[in-house]
mmCIF file of C-alpha atoms in Angstrom:
data_model
loop_
_atom_site.group_PDB
_atom_site.id
_atom_site.type_symbol
_atom_site.label_atom_id
_atom_site.label_comp_id
_atom_site.label_asym_id
_atom_site.label_seq_id
_atom_site.Cartn_x
_atom_site.Cartn_y
_atom_site.Cartn_z
ATOM 1 C CA UNK A 93 -0.296 0.033 -0.069
ATOM 2 C CA UNK A 94 0.935 3.363 -0.515
ATOM 3 C CA UNK A 95 1.311 6.166 2.281
ATOM 4 C CA UNK A 96 -1.700 6.688 4.254
ATOM 5 C CA UNK A 97 -2.368 10.556 2.607
ATOM 6 C CA UNK A 98 -2.719 8.311 -0.615
ATOM 7 C CA UNK A 99 -4.807 5.423 0.758
ATOM 8 C CA UNK A 100 -7.217 4.171 -1.954
ATOM 9 C CA UNK A 101 -10.605 2.827 -2.469
ATOM 10 C CA UNK A 102 -8.675 -0.607 -3.536
ATOM 11 C CA UNK A 103 -6.325 -0.280 -0.862
ATOM 12 C CA UNK A 104 -9.746 -0.563 1.491
ATOM 13 C CA UNK A 105 -10.852 -3.370 -0.480
ATOM 14 C CA UNK A 106 -8.037 -5.044 -0.059
ATOM 15 C CA UNK A 107 -8.102 -4.761 3.793
ATOM 16 C CA UNK A 108 -11.633 -6.544 3.802
ATOM 17 C CA UNK A 109 -14.313 -3.638 2.628
ATOM 18 C CA UNK A 110 -16.914 -4.272 0.392
ATOM 19 C CA UNK A 111 -17.467 -2.210 -2.066
ATOM 20 C CA UNK A 112 -20.028 0.474 -1.413
ATOM 21 C CA UNK A 113 -20.636 3.423 1.123
ATOM 22 C CA UNK A 114 -18.662 2.221 3.673
ATOM 23 C CA UNK A 115 -15.644 2.508 1.442
ATOM 24 C CA UNK A 116 -17.058 6.308 1.071
ATOM 25 C CA UNK A 117 -16.889 6.783 4.580
ATOM 26 C CA UNK A 118 -13.444 5.240 5.060
ATOM 27 C CA UNK A 119 -11.749 7.691 2.734
ATOM 28 C CA UNK A 120 -13.314 10.622 3.887
ATOM 29 C CA UNK A 121 -11.818 9.799 7.694
ATOM 30 C CA UNK A 122 -8.803 8.408 7.390
ATOM 31 C CA UNK A 123 -6.910 11.885 6.706
ATOM 32 C CA UNK A 124 -8.115 13.352 10.403
ATOM 33 C CA UNK A 125 -6.994 9.662 11.618
ATOM 34 C CA UNK A 126 -3.222 9.282 9.942
ATOM 35 C CA UNK A 127 -3.258 12.894 11.893
ATOM 36 C CA UNK A 128 -2.393 10.329 14.875
ATOM 37 C CA UNK A 129 -2.183 6.937 13.498
ATOM 38 C CA UNK A 130 0.779 5.989 11.471
ATOM 39 C CA UNK A 131 -0.077 3.515 8.350
ATOM 40 C CA UNK A 132 0.802 0.560 9.862
ATOM 41 C CA UNK A 133 -1.997 1.538 13.425
ATOM 42 C CA UNK A 134 -4.756 2.651 10.828
ATOM 43 C CA UNK A 135 -4.891 -0.334 8.725
ATOM 44 C CA UNK A 136 -4.513 -2.287 12.239
ATOM 45 C CA UNK A 137 -7.751 -0.094 13.467
ATOM 46 C CA UNK A 138 -10.136 -0.038 9.997
ATOM 47 C CA UNK A 139 -9.586 -3.558 10.009
ATOM 48 C CA UNK A 140 -10.474 -4.051 13.600
ATOM 49 C CA UNK A 141 -13.193 -1.585 13.114
ATOM 50 C CA UNK A 142 -14.058 -4.289 10.182
ATOM 51 C CA UNK A 143 -14.729 -6.909 11.884
ATOM 52 C CA UNK A 144 -16.308 -6.097 14.916
ATOM 53 C CA UNK A 145 -17.738 -2.595 13.748
ATOM 54 C CA UNK A 146 -20.386 -2.944 17.592
ATOM 55 C CA UNK A 147 -17.261 -3.256 19.481
ATOM 56 C CA UNK A 148 -15.928 -0.019 17.980
ATOM 57 C CA UNK A 149 -18.978 1.925 18.142
ATOM 58 C CA UNK A 150 -17.092 4.709 20.016
ATOM 59 C CA UNK A 151 -13.521 4.212 17.990
ATOM 60 C CA UNK A 152 -11.854 7.524 18.425
ATOM 61 C CA UNK A 153 -11.559 7.573 14.401
ATOM 62 C CA UNK A 154 -14.135 5.619 13.400
ATOM 63 C CA UNK A 155 -16.842 5.469 15.080
ATOM 64 C CA UNK A 156 -19.207 6.251 12.101
ATOM 65 C CA UNK A 157 -17.388 3.968 9.558
ATOM 66 C CA UNK A 158 -18.462 1.724 12.358
ATOM 67 C CA UNK A 159 -21.957 2.622 12.840
ATOM 68 C CA UNK A 160 -22.335 2.603 9.052
ATOM 69 C CA UNK A 161 -20.546 -0.896 8.648
ATOM 70 C CA UNK A 162 -23.487 -1.876 11.704
ATOM 71 C CA UNK A 163 -26.179 -0.865 9.737
ATOM 72 C CA UNK A 164 -25.079 -2.828 6.728
ATOM 73 C CA UNK A 165 -24.553 -5.731 8.256
ATOM 74 C CA UNK A 166 -27.983 -5.320 10.474
ATOM 75 C CA UNK A 167 -29.843 -4.839 7.262
ATOM 76 C CA UNK A 168 -31.577 -7.647 5.559
ATOM 77 C CA UNK A 169 -30.184 -9.043 2.367
ATOM 78 C CA UNK A 170 -33.222 -9.481 0.365
ATOM 79 C CA UNK A 171 -37.034 -10.447 2.101
ATOM 80 C CA UNK A 172 -39.329 -11.774 -0.254
ATOM 81 C CA UNK A 173 -42.783 -9.871 -0.562
ATOM 82 C CA UNK A 174 -45.742 -11.948 2.574
ATOM 83 C CA UNK A 175 -47.706 -12.309 -0.954
ATOM 84 C CA UNK A 176 -47.029 -12.279 -4.087
ATOM 85 C CA UNK A 177 -47.588 -8.607 -6.493
ATOM 86 C CA UNK A 178 -51.088 -9.938 -9.179
ATOM 87 C CA UNK A 179 -50.014 -10.909 -11.723
ATOM 88 C CA UNK A 180 -52.318 -11.087 -15.367
ATOM 89 C CA UNK A 181 -51.609 -14.023 -18.348
ATOM 90 C CA UNK A 182 -52.396 -13.155 -21.647
ATOM 91 C CA UNK A 183 -52.141 -16.141 -23.949
ATOM 92 C CA UNK A 184 -52.198 -20.007 -23.462
ATOM 93 C CA UNK A 185 -50.241 -22.626 -23.712
ATOM 94 C CA UNK A 186 -47.268 -20.646 -22.206
ATOM 95 C CA UNK A 187 -44.365 -22.919 -21.032
ATOM 96 C CA UNK A 188 -44.699 -23.743 -17.189
ATOM 97 C CA UNK A 189 -40.605 -21.828 -16.784
ATOM 98 C CA UNK A 190 -41.964 -18.789 -18.062
ATOM 99 C CA UNK A 191 -45.402 -18.944 -15.275
ATOM 100 C CA UNK A 192 -42.363 -20.171 -12.591
ATOM 101 C CA UNK A 193 -40.386 -17.302 -13.186
ATOM 102 C CA UNK A 194 -42.489 -14.557 -13.515
ATOM 103 C CA UNK A 195 -43.814 -16.167 -9.707
ATOM 104 C CA UNK A 196 -40.674 -15.496 -8.292
ATOM 105 C CA UNK A 197 -40.581 -12.181 -9.722
ATOM 106 C CA UNK A 198 -43.467 -10.816 -8.298
ATOM 107 C CA UNK A 199 -42.764 -12.419 -4.844
ATOM 108 C CA UNK A 200 -39.606 -9.399 -4.459
ATOM 109 C CA UNK A 201 -39.588 -7.045 -2.079
ATOM 110 C CA UNK A 202 -40.036 -4.444 -5.137
ATOM 111 C CA UNK A 203 -42.355 -6.220 -7.374
ATOM 112 C CA UNK A 204 -45.660 -3.846 -7.868
ATOM 113 C CA UNK A 205 -47.523 -5.948 -10.671
ATOM 114 C CA UNK A 206 -46.668 -8.489 -13.275
ATOM 115 C CA UNK A 207 -47.790 -9.636 -16.313
ATOM 116 C CA UNK A 208 -47.124 -12.585 -19.015
ATOM 117 C CA UNK A 209 -47.703 -12.174 -23.050
ATOM 118 C CA UNK A 210 -49.104 -14.454 -25.364
ATOM 119 C CA UNK A 211 -45.107 -14.545 -26.585
ATOM 120 C CA UNK A 212 -43.880 -15.788 -23.222
ATOM 121 C CA UNK A 213 -40.915 -18.105 -23.230
ATOM 122 C CA UNK A 214 -37.866 -18.797 -20.731
ATOM 123 C CA UNK A 215 -35.807 -15.695 -20.699
ATOM 124 C CA UNK A 216 -32.861 -15.270 -18.188
ATOM 125 C CA UNK A 217 -34.300 -12.932 -15.243
ATOM 126 C CA UNK A 218 -37.831 -12.640 -16.152
ATOM 127 C CA UNK A 219 -39.537 -14.684 -19.023
ATOM 128 C CA UNK A 220 -38.925 -13.469 -22.629
ATOM 129 C CA UNK A 221 -42.686 -11.656 -23.018
ATOM 130 C CA UNK A 222 -43.026 -11.085 -19.019
ATOM 131 C CA UNK A 223 -43.379 -7.660 -17.599
ATOM 132 C CA UNK A 224 -42.514 -6.641 -13.890
ATOM 133 C CA UNK A 225 -43.635 -2.996 -12.630
ATOM 134 C CA UNK A 226 -41.702 -2.434 -9.189
ATOM 135 C CA UNK A 227 -41.720 0.498 -6.968
ATOM 136 C CA UNK A 228 -38.123 2.692 -6.975
ATOM 137 C CA UNK A 229 -35.973 0.167 -8.324
ATOM 138 C CA UNK A 230 -35.511 -0.732 -12.431
ATOM 139 C CA UNK A 231 -33.669 -4.163 -12.566
ATOM 140 C CA UNK A 232 -31.620 -4.570 -15.431
ATOM 141 C CA UNK A 233 -31.416 -7.920 -15.557
ATOM 142 C CA UNK A 234 -35.531 -8.387 -15.164
ATOM 143 C CA UNK A 235 -36.090 -8.492 -19.009
ATOM 144 C CA UNK A 236 -35.939 -10.501 -22.216
ATOM 145 C CA UNK A 237 -33.182 -10.499 -25.166
ATOM 146 C CA UNK A 238 -36.001 -10.638 -27.420
ATOM 147 C CA UNK A 239 -38.925 -9.063 -26.518
ATOM 148 C CA UNK A 240 -42.246 -9.483 -28.212
ATOM 149 C CA UNK A 241 -39.945 -12.095 -30.431
ATOM 150 C CA UNK A 242 -43.283 -13.258 -31.392
ATOM 151 C CA UNK A 243 -46.294 -10.280 -31.296
ATOM 152 C CA UNK A 244 -47.934 -8.983 -33.744
ATOM 153 C CA UNK A 245 -49.475 -5.632 -34.315
ATOM 154 C CA UNK A 246 -51.798 -5.514 -37.718
ATOM 155 C CA UNK A 247 -54.364 -1.977 -38.247
ATOM 156 C CA UNK A 248 -57.314 -2.887 -39.831
ATOM 157 C CA UNK A 249 -59.749 0.148 -41.145
ATOM 158 C CA UNK A 250 -62.816 -1.339 -38.979
ATOM 159 C CA UNK A 251 -65.028 1.035 -37.509
ATOM 160 C CA UNK A 252 -64.936 -0.244 -33.722
ATOM 161 C CA UNK A 253 -68.723 -1.651 -33.982
ATOM 162 C CA UNK A 254 -67.828 -3.974 -37.169
ATOM 163 C CA UNK A 255 -65.525 -6.184 -34.893
ATOM 164 C CA UNK A 256 -68.210 -8.176 -32.785
ATOM 165 C CA UNK A 257 -69.175 -9.220 -36.582
ATOM 166 C CA UNK A 258 -65.868 -9.911 -37.910
ATOM 167 C CA UNK A 259 -64.654 -11.701 -35.117
ATOM 168 C CA UNK A 260 -63.136 -15.595 -35.629
ATOM 169 C CA UNK A 261 -62.163 -14.231 -39.617
ATOM 170 C CA UNK A 262 -59.583 -11.811 -37.783
ATOM 171 C CA UNK A 263 -58.449 -14.435 -35.611
ATOM 172 C CA UNK A 264 -57.789 -16.571 -38.548
ATOM 173 C CA UNK A 265 -56.247 -13.969 -40.225
ATOM 174 C CA UNK A 266 -54.114 -13.412 -37.259
ATOM 175 C CA UNK A 267 -52.688 -17.007 -36.252
ATOM 176 C CA UNK A 268 -49.757 -18.242 -38.130
ATOM 177 C CA UNK A 269 -50.252 -20.426 -40.985
ATOM 178 C CA UNK A 270 -46.858 -22.629 -40.557
ATOM 179 C CA UNK A 271 -48.287 -24.893 -42.934
ATOM 180 C CA UNK A 272 -49.264 -21.688 -45.414
ATOM 181 C CA UNK A 273 -45.784 -20.657 -45.005
ATOM 182 C CA UNK A 274 -44.468 -23.707 -46.017
ATOM 183 C CA UNK A 275 -46.729 -24.142 -49.397
ATOM 184 C CA UNK A 276 -45.432 -20.155 -50.523
ATOM 185 C CA UNK A 277 -42.079 -21.469 -49.621
ATOM 186 C CA UNK A 278 -41.035 -18.628 -47.832
ATOM 187 C CA UNK A 279 -37.493 -18.481 -47.435
ATOM 188 C CA UNK A 280 -36.363 -18.887 -44.070
ATOM 189 C CA UNK A 281 -35.151 -15.052 -43.284
ATOM 190 C CA UNK A 282 -38.435 -14.156 -43.238
ATOM 191 C CA UNK A 283 -39.729 -16.480 -40.851
ATOM 192 C CA UNK A 284 -40.015 -15.572 -37.005
ATOM 193 C CA UNK A 285 -36.701 -14.914 -35.799
ATOM 194 C CA UNK A 286 -36.931 -15.834 -32.436
ATOM 195 C CA UNK A 287 -36.886 -19.520 -30.833
ATOM 196 C CA UNK A 288 -40.272 -21.902 -29.626
#
């Protein structure tokens, strides 16, 4: 390690600190502590505070750090919701693994609501075709890699009053017609570009 004046976050990590608020706090307190402690004593005291923040709550240089470490230790890492957040399923014949992923996701403490779209299938953090609404949280891993891969949007110039009458015709027009694709010899590149 370098001199006390140049102690870095990496130096603290090598002492056993985890990246986070405690490192920033320690770096703020070190210059004042270095007025009375040499490098070896400083490292010894930091290790002691890290190892037992409760016992070091009144530490002359690092009481504030000890309190932050104590609070960090007491904070639960994950508390599952008592009841899952509500979710809705849009479609039928969805893979059971997609249901399992969504059922786990809606138990997260930040989950507000969820949904499975008709194209849902096994994803990474969340099913592909899955939606998770959260409160005060963004979960980058809670998306699939081929969002809406089997979803289609069709715009018809049909008055709303005619939709009931034309329902069956529209359903047939929107359903996959694999046998027609094969008879027309549509090239592979023109077919759906997602698995399942």
